[in-house]
């Protein structure tokens, strides 16, 4: 069947499909080949083009996944970096164990002074003892070494192969004078208006704090046979005075260096006890860290079992009772300094590669009050 070309009425198929329309009489010529062709089916949608092979699809999907992960990592690293990475980026880092105190901002509170950066180049930095914010940084020194605070207004520093000892103003970090010495300065002990300088060759001389002139300094402690911060923490026993009680910390010379503490008043023993901590070891010898702060004797050691995780212990000086024991793994495996000044105990510690940080510790709880940050640029 096909419609009339004039009125649309259906035409009966006959012959080659031609003839008059039975309704309107219009002539409808035959369609060539109409008898030979089957009726045209209803229009169908075109078949889709063949897709890529399955292996190609898998590779494309994997590639898109990798790209997506890469963009995600880039986004989150930029927008929300890991907490510890952010803390490391903001912390004041040191490679040395020097630490002393001045009044760097005139608030009558002790402010820590230490070297910033590494062993080859560094600056002297003063840190606000109340907040941990860096206050100032000195000029750069080659191979920083000697560092001391002979009084609250002066910082003495030297380094490298330079035989000069430089005096820095405690409020600004600016150089006040430079004294030329016979040899490279090594250790400095402060006295009344003067300081005794021990040089690398073992000789000692006095300098005036006013202008660096050579002078006798009978009020400075006499130089020890072996000096330096490394040897300071090797003293065994280590002793502090808390009121009228003397507390001594001892590590055995052989075997497991488990710590023992004892209290004495007027030379008479009050108590003695073995502590649940061991002495950390460096250079093949135990390090003893003991500080008097907040009416307690604070011990910095490591755990007994593994001997690696730092622990802070507070002892009652009169009875030896353990007031608290706090895990302090955040201090790292490299313990360098623990000194009390003012309301806090200041600890310099960190990793073997990343450098060490300066922290203020509350002696009442063992908690960190702040971690030092560099001075503003």
GROMACS .gro file of C-alpha atoms in nm:
model
  377
    1UNK     CA    1   0.000   0.000   0.000
    2UNK     CA    2   0.099   0.357  -0.078
    3UNK     CA    3  -0.093   0.686  -0.049
    4UNK     CA    4  -0.242   0.882  -0.341
    5UNK     CA    5  -0.019   1.169  -0.427
    6UNK     CA    6  -0.325   1.398  -0.462
    7UNK     CA    7  -0.564   1.313  -0.174
    8UNK     CA    8  -0.362   1.070   0.038
    9UNK     CA    9  -0.613   0.784   0.008
   10UNK     CA   10  -0.455   0.434   0.023
   11UNK     CA   11  -0.392   0.274  -0.318
   12UNK     CA   12  -0.414  -0.099  -0.372
   13UNK     CA   13  -0.099  -0.254  -0.508
   14UNK     CA   14  -0.141  -0.383  -0.866
   15UNK     CA   15   0.112  -0.443  -1.139
   16UNK     CA   16   0.390  -0.198  -1.084
   17UNK     CA   17   0.186   0.003  -0.832
   18UNK     CA   18   0.039   0.261  -1.087
   19UNK     CA   19  -0.332   0.358  -1.178
   20UNK     CA   20  -0.614   0.602  -1.096
   21UNK     CA   21  -0.711   0.679  -0.736
   22UNK     CA   22  -1.048   0.520  -0.651
   23UNK     CA   23  -1.144   0.830  -0.444
   24UNK     CA   24  -1.036   1.132  -0.652
   25UNK     CA   25  -0.946   0.970  -0.992
   26UNK     CA   26  -0.598   1.119  -0.994
   27UNK     CA   27  -0.343   0.924  -1.189
   28UNK     CA   28  -0.063   0.774  -0.979
   29UNK     CA   29   0.227   0.654  -1.192
   30UNK     CA   30   0.404   0.334  -1.103
   31UNK     CA   31   0.722   0.350  -0.888
   32UNK     CA   32   1.021   0.193  -1.055
   33UNK     CA   33   1.121  -0.130  -0.888
   34UNK     CA   34   0.831  -0.110  -0.647
   35UNK     CA   35   0.731  -0.471  -0.701
   36UNK     CA   36   1.085  -0.588  -0.644
   37UNK     CA   37   1.134  -0.388  -0.318
   38UNK     CA   38   0.982  -0.492   0.013
   39UNK     CA   39   0.785  -0.234   0.209
   40UNK     CA   40   1.006   0.023   0.376
   41UNK     CA   41   1.019  -0.041   0.752
   42UNK     CA   42   0.970   0.238   1.006
   43UNK     CA   43   1.278   0.450   1.059
   44UNK     CA   44   1.518   0.309   1.324
   45UNK     CA   45   1.786   0.500   1.525
   46UNK     CA   46   2.139   0.470   1.392
   47UNK     CA   47   2.352   0.204   1.558
   48UNK     CA   48   2.627   0.343   1.782
   49UNK     CA   49   2.981   0.351   1.650
   50UNK     CA   50   3.200   0.071   1.786
   51UNK     CA   51   3.390   0.185   2.107
   52UNK     CA   52   3.757   0.139   2.193
   53UNK     CA   53   3.880  -0.205   2.296
   54UNK     CA   54   3.841  -0.302   2.667
   55UNK     CA   55   4.216  -0.280   2.732
   56UNK     CA   56   4.221   0.082   2.614
   57UNK     CA   57   3.926   0.162   2.845
   58UNK     CA   58   4.111   0.017   3.144
   59UNK     CA   59   4.424   0.217   3.068
   60UNK     CA   60   4.226   0.539   3.027
   61UNK     CA   61   4.043   0.482   3.356
   62UNK     CA   62   4.372   0.419   3.540
   63UNK     CA   63   4.528   0.730   3.393
   64UNK     CA   64   4.234   0.945   3.496
   65UNK     CA   65   4.247   0.802   3.849
   66UNK     CA   66   4.619   0.887   3.883
   67UNK     CA   67   4.558   1.240   3.755
   68UNK     CA   68   4.270   1.280   4.002
   69UNK     CA   69   4.480   1.165   4.295
   70UNK     CA   70   4.760   1.400   4.191
   71UNK     CA   71   4.528   1.699   4.182
   72UNK     CA   72   4.381   1.598   4.519
   73UNK     CA   73   4.727   1.575   4.679
   74UNK     CA   74   4.827   1.909   4.532
   75UNK     CA   75   4.506   2.069   4.656
   76UNK     CA   76   4.521   1.941   5.011
   77UNK     CA   77   4.897   1.999   5.043
   78UNK     CA   78   4.837   2.360   4.948
   79UNK     CA   79   4.520   2.421   5.146
   80UNK     CA   80   4.573   2.209   5.459
   81UNK     CA   81   4.933   2.091   5.515
   82UNK     CA   82   4.996   1.825   5.782
   83UNK     CA   83   5.009   1.965   6.135
   84UNK     CA   84   5.359   1.845   6.215
   85UNK     CA   85   5.501   1.977   5.888
   86UNK     CA   86   5.349   2.316   5.963
   87UNK     CA   87   5.493   2.314   6.316
   88UNK     CA   88   5.840   2.223   6.187
   89UNK     CA   89   5.823   2.505   5.935
   90UNK     CA   90   5.748   2.758   6.210
   91UNK     CA   91   5.981   2.632   6.482
   92UNK     CA   92   6.320   2.776   6.565
   93UNK     CA   93   6.571   2.502   6.486
   94UNK     CA   94   6.922   2.458   6.625
   95UNK     CA   95   7.200   2.204   6.589
   96UNK     CA   96   7.389   2.311   6.903
   97UNK     CA   97   7.342   2.268   7.278
   98UNK     CA   98   7.426   2.621   7.397
   99UNK     CA   99   7.156   2.791   7.607
  100UNK     CA  100   7.173   3.093   7.840
  101UNK     CA  101   6.941   3.371   7.959
  102UNK     CA  102   6.915   3.751   7.947
  103UNK     CA  103   6.641   4.012   7.984
  104UNK     CA  104   6.591   4.083   7.614
  105UNK     CA  105   6.270   4.288   7.632
  106UNK     CA  106   6.280   4.459   7.970
  107UNK     CA  107   5.999   4.261   8.136
  108UNK     CA  108   6.225   4.125   8.413
  109UNK     CA  109   6.157   3.766   8.295
  110UNK     CA  110   6.441   3.541   8.177
  111UNK     CA  111   6.463   3.518   7.798
  112UNK     CA  112   6.649   3.220   7.643
  113UNK     CA  113   6.939   3.280   7.405
  114UNK     CA  114   7.063   3.011   7.165
  115UNK     CA  115   7.210   2.952   6.821
  116UNK     CA  116   6.971   2.929   6.527
  117UNK     CA  117   7.035   2.695   6.231
  118UNK     CA  118   7.324   2.460   6.176
  119UNK     CA  119   7.682   2.403   6.271
  120UNK     CA  120   7.835   2.570   5.963
  121UNK     CA  121   7.648   2.901   5.974
  122UNK     CA  122   7.416   3.045   6.236
  123UNK     CA  123   7.282   3.346   6.422
  124UNK     CA  124   7.239   3.418   6.790
  125UNK     CA  125   6.866   3.444   6.870
  126UNK     CA  126   6.690   3.577   7.180
  127UNK     CA  127   6.344   3.434   7.257
  128UNK     CA  128   6.070   3.585   7.473
  129UNK     CA  129   6.059   3.364   7.782
  130UNK     CA  130   5.686   3.421   7.831
  131UNK     CA  131   5.562   3.340   7.479
  132UNK     CA  132   5.841   3.162   7.290
  133UNK     CA  133   5.841   3.423   7.012
  134UNK     CA  134   6.183   3.513   6.876
  135UNK     CA  135   6.277   3.873   6.958
  136UNK     CA  136   6.592   3.937   6.757
  137UNK     CA  137   6.863   3.763   6.556
  138UNK     CA  138   7.226   3.869   6.535
  139UNK     CA  139   7.457   3.893   6.240
  140UNK     CA  140   7.557   3.561   6.088
  141UNK     CA  141   7.854   3.369   6.232
  142UNK     CA  142   8.068   3.113   6.053
  143UNK     CA  143   8.072   2.781   6.243
  144UNK     CA  144   7.901   2.913   6.559
  145UNK     CA  145   8.058   2.791   6.882
  146UNK     CA  146   8.111   2.987   7.205
  147UNK     CA  147   7.797   3.140   7.359
  148UNK     CA  148   7.739   3.283   7.706
  149UNK     CA  149   7.525   3.536   7.893
  150UNK     CA  150   7.758   3.683   8.160
  151UNK     CA  151   7.484   3.925   8.276
  152UNK     CA  152   7.126   4.008   8.180
  153UNK     CA  153   7.240   4.284   7.938
  154UNK     CA  154   7.518   4.107   7.746
  155UNK     CA  155   7.561   3.807   7.517
  156UNK     CA  156   7.912   3.689   7.427
  157UNK     CA  157   7.956   3.485   7.108
  158UNK     CA  158   8.231   3.349   6.884
  159UNK     CA  159   8.281   3.091   6.615
  160UNK     CA  160   8.484   2.938   6.337
  161UNK     CA  161   8.853   3.016   6.315
  162UNK     CA  162   8.789   3.374   6.428
  163UNK     CA  163   8.984   3.467   6.740
  164UNK     CA  164   8.748   3.755   6.817
  165UNK     CA  165   8.490   3.736   7.095
  166UNK     CA  166   8.190   3.957   7.015
  167UNK     CA  167   7.964   4.124   7.270
  168UNK     CA  168   7.599   4.163   7.163
  169UNK     CA  169   7.346   4.393   7.324
  170UNK     CA  170   7.080   4.180   7.496
  171UNK     CA  171   6.796   4.413   7.389
  172UNK     CA  172   6.881   4.441   7.018
  173UNK     CA  173   7.138   4.175   6.922
  174UNK     CA  174   7.363   4.447   6.779
  175UNK     CA  175   7.739   4.416   6.829
  176UNK     CA  176   7.878   4.639   7.105
  177UNK     CA  177   8.245   4.542   7.079
  178UNK     CA  178   8.478   4.268   6.952
  179UNK     CA  179   8.781   4.160   7.156
  180UNK     CA  180   9.078   4.003   6.978
  181UNK     CA  181   9.205   3.703   7.176
  182UNK     CA  182   9.533   3.507   7.152
  183UNK     CA  183   9.337   3.199   7.037
  184UNK     CA  184   8.987   3.090   6.935
  185UNK     CA  185   8.732   3.126   7.219
  186UNK     CA  186   8.576   2.804   7.342
  187UNK     CA  187   8.391   2.854   7.672
  188UNK     CA  188   8.297   3.166   7.868
  189UNK     CA  189   8.217   3.207   8.239
  190UNK     CA  190   8.062   3.533   8.357
  191UNK     CA  191   8.173   3.726   8.664
  192UNK     CA  192   8.106   4.067   8.818
  193UNK     CA  193   8.158   4.312   8.530
  194UNK     CA  194   8.397   4.070   8.360
  195UNK     CA  195   8.420   3.721   8.213
  196UNK     CA  196   8.678   3.443   8.198
  197UNK     CA  197   8.732   3.304   7.847
  198UNK     CA  198   8.874   2.956   7.796
  199UNK     CA  199   9.031   2.923   7.451
  200UNK     CA  200   9.071   2.621   7.226
  201UNK     CA  201   9.434   2.580   7.330
  202UNK     CA  202   9.330   2.554   7.697
  203UNK     CA  203   9.460   2.898   7.800
  204UNK     CA  204   9.229   3.135   7.986
  205UNK     CA  205   9.208   3.512   8.016
  206UNK     CA  206   8.969   3.772   8.155
  207UNK     CA  207   8.786   4.040   7.957
  208UNK     CA  208   8.593   4.345   8.079
  209UNK     CA  209   8.225   4.342   7.983
  210UNK     CA  210   8.226   4.719   7.930
  211UNK     CA  211   8.461   4.723   7.630
  212UNK     CA  212   8.634   4.385   7.593
  213UNK     CA  213   8.969   4.494   7.739
  214UNK     CA  214   9.190   4.226   7.893
  215UNK     CA  215   9.155   4.223   8.270
  216UNK     CA  216   9.172   3.996   8.571
  217UNK     CA  217   8.835   3.841   8.654
  218UNK     CA  218   8.858   3.681   8.999
  219UNK     CA  219   8.475   3.669   9.037
  220UNK     CA  220   8.426   3.436   8.737
  221UNK     CA  221   8.432   3.061   8.811
  222UNK     CA  222   8.775   2.912   8.742
  223UNK     CA  223   8.787   2.713   8.417
  224UNK     CA  224   8.742   2.338   8.452
  225UNK     CA  225   8.984   2.086   8.307
  226UNK     CA  226   8.713   1.972   8.064
  227UNK     CA  227   8.455   2.235   7.971
  228UNK     CA  228   8.155   2.258   7.745
  229UNK     CA  229   7.786   2.175   7.739
  230UNK     CA  230   7.856   1.816   7.634
  231UNK     CA  231   8.064   1.755   7.945
  232UNK     CA  232   7.820   1.947   8.163
  233UNK     CA  233   7.550   1.684   8.107
  234UNK     CA  234   7.801   1.404   8.170
  235UNK     CA  235   7.848   1.507   8.535
  236UNK     CA  236   7.767   1.203   8.746
  237UNK     CA  237   7.617   1.262   8.997
  238UNK     CA  238   7.423   1.574   8.899
  239UNK     CA  239   7.321   1.791   9.197
  240UNK     CA  240   7.067   2.072   9.251
  241UNK     CA  241   6.966   2.268   9.562
  242UNK     CA  242   6.594   2.308   9.641
  243UNK     CA  243   6.545   2.511   9.956
  244UNK     CA  244   6.748   2.341  10.228
  245UNK     CA  245   6.749   2.003  10.047
  246UNK     CA  246   7.019   1.886   9.810
  247UNK     CA  247   6.899   1.641   9.544
  248UNK     CA  248   7.152   1.426   9.360
  249UNK     CA  249   7.089   1.222   9.042
  250UNK     CA  250   7.319   0.928   8.965
  251UNK     CA  251   7.356   0.678   8.683
  252UNK     CA  252   7.563   0.359   8.730
  253UNK     CA  253   7.900   0.360   8.559
  254UNK     CA  254   7.839   0.011   8.415
  255UNK     CA  255   7.539  -0.189   8.302
  256UNK     CA  256   7.192  -0.049   8.240
  257UNK     CA  257   7.206   0.322   8.330
  258UNK     CA  258   6.888   0.320   8.543
  259UNK     CA  259   6.872   0.645   8.738
  260UNK     CA  260   6.887   0.678   9.116
  261UNK     CA  261   6.793   0.993   9.309
  262UNK     CA  262   6.861   1.082   9.670
  263UNK     CA  263   6.790   1.376   9.899
  264UNK     CA  264   7.013   1.518  10.171
  265UNK     CA  265   6.966   1.796  10.424
  266UNK     CA  266   7.276   1.937  10.587
  267UNK     CA  267   7.470   1.635  10.463
  268UNK     CA  268   7.232   1.388  10.634
  269UNK     CA  269   7.046   1.147  10.402
  270UNK     CA  270   6.668   1.191  10.379
  271UNK     CA  271   6.572   0.937  10.113
  272UNK     CA  272   6.707   0.737   9.821
  273UNK     CA  273   6.515   0.565   9.543
  274UNK     CA  274   6.557   0.405   9.204
  275UNK     CA  275   6.360   0.587   8.934
  276UNK     CA  276   6.142   0.436   8.659
  277UNK     CA  277   6.369   0.587   8.395
  278UNK     CA  278   6.711   0.544   8.245
  279UNK     CA  279   6.974   0.796   8.146
  280UNK     CA  280   6.993   0.866   7.772
  281UNK     CA  281   7.333   0.789   7.623
  282UNK     CA  282   7.546   0.996   7.386
  283UNK     CA  283   7.909   0.950   7.299
  284UNK     CA  284   7.902   0.616   7.480
  285UNK     CA  285   7.831   0.777   7.818
  286UNK     CA  286   7.506   0.854   8.006
  287UNK     CA  287   7.358   1.205   8.005
  288UNK     CA  288   7.210   1.332   8.333
  289UNK     CA  289   6.944   1.604   8.319
  290UNK     CA  290   6.827   1.746   8.652
  291UNK     CA  291   6.668   2.085   8.722
  292UNK     CA  292   6.510   2.255   9.025
  293UNK     CA  293   6.188   2.438   8.940
  294UNK     CA  294   5.849   2.498   9.099
  295UNK     CA  295   5.960   2.346   9.429
  296UNK     CA  296   6.034   2.012   9.263
  297UNK     CA  297   6.333   1.824   9.123
  298UNK     CA  298   6.267   1.759   8.753
  299UNK     CA  299   6.443   1.467   8.586
  300UNK     CA  300   6.459   1.416   8.210
  301UNK     CA  301   6.524   1.053   8.119
  302UNK     CA  302   6.407   0.777   7.885
  303UNK     CA  303   6.178   0.479   7.940
  304UNK     CA  304   6.320   0.172   8.109
  305UNK     CA  305   6.201  -0.088   7.857
  306UNK     CA  306   6.300   0.058   7.521
  307UNK     CA  307   6.535   0.327   7.641
  308UNK     CA  308   6.432   0.569   7.365
  309UNK     CA  309   6.110   0.754   7.456
  310UNK     CA  310   6.180   1.060   7.675
  311UNK     CA  311   6.004   1.094   8.009
  312UNK     CA  312   5.975   1.385   8.254
  313UNK     CA  313   5.962   1.301   8.624
  314UNK     CA  314   5.895   1.539   8.914
  315UNK     CA  315   6.021   1.445   9.262
  316UNK     CA  316   5.928   1.594   9.597
  317UNK     CA  317   6.264   1.713   9.737
  318UNK     CA  318   6.177   1.640  10.102
  319UNK     CA  319   6.041   1.286  10.058
  320UNK     CA  320   6.146   1.168   9.713
  321UNK     CA  321   5.781   1.096   9.629
  322UNK     CA  322   5.707   1.089   9.256
  323UNK     CA  323   5.466   1.377   9.194
  324UNK     CA  324   5.413   1.277   8.830
  325UNK     CA  325   5.569   1.094   8.539
  326UNK     CA  326   5.488   1.228   8.192
  327UNK     CA  327   5.565   1.062   7.858
  328UNK     CA  328   5.738   1.312   7.627
  329UNK     CA  329   5.799   1.133   7.299
  330UNK     CA  330   5.750   1.464   7.116
  331UNK     CA  331   6.092   1.573   7.246
  332UNK     CA  332   6.264   1.338   7.000
  333UNK     CA  333   6.553   1.103   7.053
  334UNK     CA  334   6.824   1.374   7.080
  335UNK     CA  335   6.820   1.538   7.424
  336UNK     CA  336   7.067   1.827   7.455
  337UNK     CA  337   6.979   2.068   7.736
  338UNK     CA  338   6.741   2.094   8.033
  339UNK     CA  339   6.779   2.418   8.235
  340UNK     CA  340   6.549   2.591   8.482
  341UNK     CA  341   6.509   2.969   8.482
  342UNK     CA  342   6.217   3.171   8.614
  343UNK     CA  343   5.888   2.980   8.609
  344UNK     CA  344   5.982   2.717   8.349
  345UNK     CA  345   6.226   2.443   8.260
  346UNK     CA  346   6.371   2.494   7.913
  347UNK     CA  347   6.453   2.186   7.705
  348UNK     CA  348   6.646   2.174   7.378
  349UNK     CA  349   6.583   1.847   7.195
  350UNK     CA  350   6.481   1.701   6.861
  351UNK     CA  351   6.570   1.465   6.579
  352UNK     CA  352   6.913   1.363   6.461
  353UNK     CA  353   6.851   1.509   6.113
  354UNK     CA  354   6.577   1.773   6.148
  355UNK     CA  355   6.751   1.975   6.419
  356UNK     CA  356   6.644   2.051   6.774
  357UNK     CA  357   6.369   2.276   6.910
  358UNK     CA  358   6.350   2.487   7.225
  359UNK     CA  359   6.048   2.425   7.451
  360UNK     CA  360   5.932   2.571   7.780
  361UNK     CA  361   5.798   2.306   8.021
  362UNK     CA  362   5.559   2.372   8.309
  363UNK     CA  363   5.727   2.210   8.614
  364UNK     CA  364   5.388   2.153   8.782
  365UNK     CA  365   5.257   1.923   8.507
  366UNK     CA  366   5.539   1.843   8.264
  367UNK     CA  367   5.331   1.990   7.980
  368UNK     CA  368   5.475   2.207   7.704
  369UNK     CA  369   5.393   2.576   7.745
  370UNK     CA  370   5.538   2.685   7.411
  371UNK     CA  371   5.782   2.590   7.137
  372UNK     CA  372   6.014   2.870   7.021
  373UNK     CA  373   5.961   3.040   6.686
  374UNK     CA  374   6.213   3.253   6.492
  375UNK     CA  375   6.210   3.633   6.508
  376UNK     CA  376   6.000   3.812   6.245
  377UNK     CA  377   6.193   3.869   5.921
   0.00000   0.00000   0.00000
